[in-house]
Coordinates of C-alpha atoms in Angstrom, one line a residue:
M18 CA -0.1 -0.1 -0.1
K19 CA 1.1 3.7 -0.5
Y20 CA -0.2 7.1 1.3
C21 CA -1.0 9.2 -1.4
G22 CA -1.7 12.2 0.3
T23 CA -3.9 14.3 2.3
L24 CA -7.3 16.1 1.2
I25 CA -8.8 18.7 3.2
S26 CA -12.5 20.2 3.1
V27 CA -12.1 24.1 1.9
S28 CA -15.4 27.0 2.3
D29 CA -14.3 28.9 -0.5
I30 CA -12.4 27.1 -3.1
A31 CA -10.5 30.0 -5.2
K32 CA -9.4 31.4 -1.8
S33 CA -8.0 28.5 -0.4
K34 CA -6.5 27.1 -4.2
N35 CA -4.6 31.0 -4.1
F36 CA -3.5 30.7 -0.8
Y37 CA -1.9 27.4 -1.4
E38 CA -0.8 28.0 -4.7
K39 CA 0.6 32.0 -4.1
V40 CA 1.4 32.1 -0.5
M41 CA 2.4 28.4 0.5
E42 CA 4.2 28.0 -3.4
Q43 CA 2.7 24.3 -3.9
K44 CA 2.2 23.7 -8.0
V45 CA -1.4 22.6 -9.0
I46 CA -1.7 19.5 -10.9
V47 CA -5.4 18.8 -11.3
D48 CA -7.7 21.9 -11.1
L49 CA -11.6 20.6 -11.7
G50 CA -13.2 23.1 -10.0
V51 CA -14.7 22.1 -6.6
Y52 CA -11.0 19.9 -6.5
V53 CA -8.0 20.9 -6.7
A54 CA -4.1 18.9 -6.0
F55 CA -1.0 19.8 -5.5
E56 CA 2.3 18.2 -6.9
S57 CA 2.7 17.7 -3.2
G58 CA 0.2 15.3 -2.6
L59 CA -2.3 18.0 -0.4
S60 CA -5.6 18.3 -2.4
L61 CA -8.3 20.7 -1.2
H62 CA -12.2 20.2 -2.1
S63 CA -15.1 22.5 -1.7
D64 CA -18.5 20.1 -2.0
Y65 CA -16.8 16.8 0.3
E66 CA -20.1 15.8 1.6
E67 CA -21.7 15.4 -1.8
L68 CA -18.6 13.9 -2.9
V69 CA -18.6 11.0 -0.1
G70 CA -22.0 10.6 -0.1
A71 CA -22.7 11.0 3.8
K72 CA -24.1 13.8 6.0
F73 CA -20.8 15.5 8.3
N74 CA -20.7 17.2 11.6
P75 CA -17.2 19.0 10.6
C76 CA -14.8 21.0 12.9
V77 CA -14.5 24.4 13.7
R78 CA -11.1 24.4 14.3
P79 CA -9.3 21.1 13.8
D80 CA -6.6 21.3 16.6
N81 CA -5.9 17.8 16.7
F82 CA -4.0 17.8 13.0
E83 CA -1.8 20.1 11.2
L84 CA 0.2 20.4 7.6
Y85 CA 3.4 20.1 8.2
F86 CA 6.2 22.5 5.0
E87 CA 9.9 23.3 5.3
V88 CA 11.6 26.1 4.0
E89 CA 15.0 27.4 4.1
D90 CA 14.7 30.9 5.4
L91 CA 11.9 31.1 8.6
K92 CA 12.4 34.9 8.8
D93 CA 11.5 35.3 5.0
W94 CA 8.6 33.3 5.4
E95 CA 7.4 34.9 8.6
T96 CA 7.5 38.8 7.4
K97 CA 5.7 37.6 3.9
L98 CA 3.0 35.6 6.3
K99 CA 2.4 38.3 8.5
S100 CA 1.4 41.0 5.6
L101 CA -1.2 38.4 4.6
E102 CA -5.2 39.4 6.1
G103 CA -6.7 37.0 7.7
L104 CA -4.3 34.9 9.2
E105 CA -4.0 34.0 12.7
F106 CA -0.9 32.6 14.6
I107 CA -1.0 30.5 17.2
H108 CA 2.7 31.3 17.7
E109 CA 5.1 33.4 16.1
S110 CA 8.7 31.9 15.4
K111 CA 10.1 29.4 18.5
E112 CA 12.9 27.5 18.8
Y113 CA 12.9 24.3 19.9
P114 CA 15.6 22.1 21.9
W115 CA 17.0 20.5 18.7
G116 CA 17.4 24.2 17.4
Q117 CA 14.6 24.4 14.4
H118 CA 12.4 27.6 14.0
V119 CA 8.8 27.3 13.6
I120 CA 5.8 29.1 13.7
R121 CA 2.2 27.8 13.5
F122 CA -0.9 29.6 12.2
Y123 CA -4.9 28.9 10.9
D124 CA -5.1 28.8 7.1
Y125 CA -8.4 30.5 6.0
D126 CA -10.3 26.9 7.3
Q127 CA -9.2 27.0 10.5
Y128 CA -6.5 24.1 9.8
I129 CA -2.9 24.6 11.3
I130 CA -0.2 25.2 9.4
E131 CA 3.0 24.6 10.5
V132 CA 5.9 25.9 8.9
A133 CA 9.4 25.1 10.0
E134 CA 13.0 25.6 9.0
S135 CA 14.5 22.6 7.2
M136 CA 16.4 20.1 9.6
E137 CA 19.4 20.8 7.4
S138 CA 19.5 24.1 7.6
V139 CA 19.6 23.8 11.1
A140 CA 22.4 21.7 11.4
K141 CA 24.7 23.7 8.8
R142 CA 23.6 27.0 10.6
F143 CA 25.0 25.2 13.8
L144 CA 28.5 24.2 11.5
A145 CA 28.0 27.9 10.5
Q146 CA 28.6 28.9 13.8
G147 CA 31.7 27.0 14.8
L148 CA 29.7 24.3 16.6
S149 CA 31.4 21.2 15.7
V150 CA 30.0 18.0 13.0
E151 CA 29.4 16.0 16.9
E152 CA 28.1 18.8 18.7
T153 CA 25.9 19.4 15.9
A154 CA 24.5 16.0 15.8
E155 CA 23.8 15.8 19.8
R156 CA 22.2 18.9 19.0
T157 CA 19.7 17.9 16.4
M158 CA 19.9 14.1 17.3
F159 CA 20.8 13.7 13.9
P160 CA 23.7 10.9 13.4
V161 CA 26.8 12.1 12.5
E162 CA 27.0 10.6 9.8
F163 CA 24.4 12.4 8.4
V164 CA 25.6 15.8 9.5
K165 CA 28.9 14.9 7.7
Q166 CA 27.7 14.9 4.2
L167 CA 26.6 18.1 5.0
L168 CA 29.8 19.9 5.0

């Protein structure tokens, strides 16, 4: 069996498509009007109940699920996201013990979006700051061999 992606039900397909395509930089591979699929495996559907053939009681804010994206420069992304109207931030950029900086916010349908710097970027940052390969591996929890490949 192969996992093929995530489909989220959206209230405004045009607004959601624009957000994921223009802001989150996802490449559209299929656009059927009520259904949009992105190259990443994420899909949007605006008439989910009809698709499934069942009546649902949708969550207004499903806080036990998030869509995860990685970037190389989180500061630029945070600036970009803060310039948009209607996004509610759960938290601004914060650093986790392993060194990764992360922001979380709600998209227009109240799904949690996490944008984090890639762990490769984190390891490279530590190496550039003068941490040894071993110190970087310990801090990021990556194997030493992986960190050596980044040099």
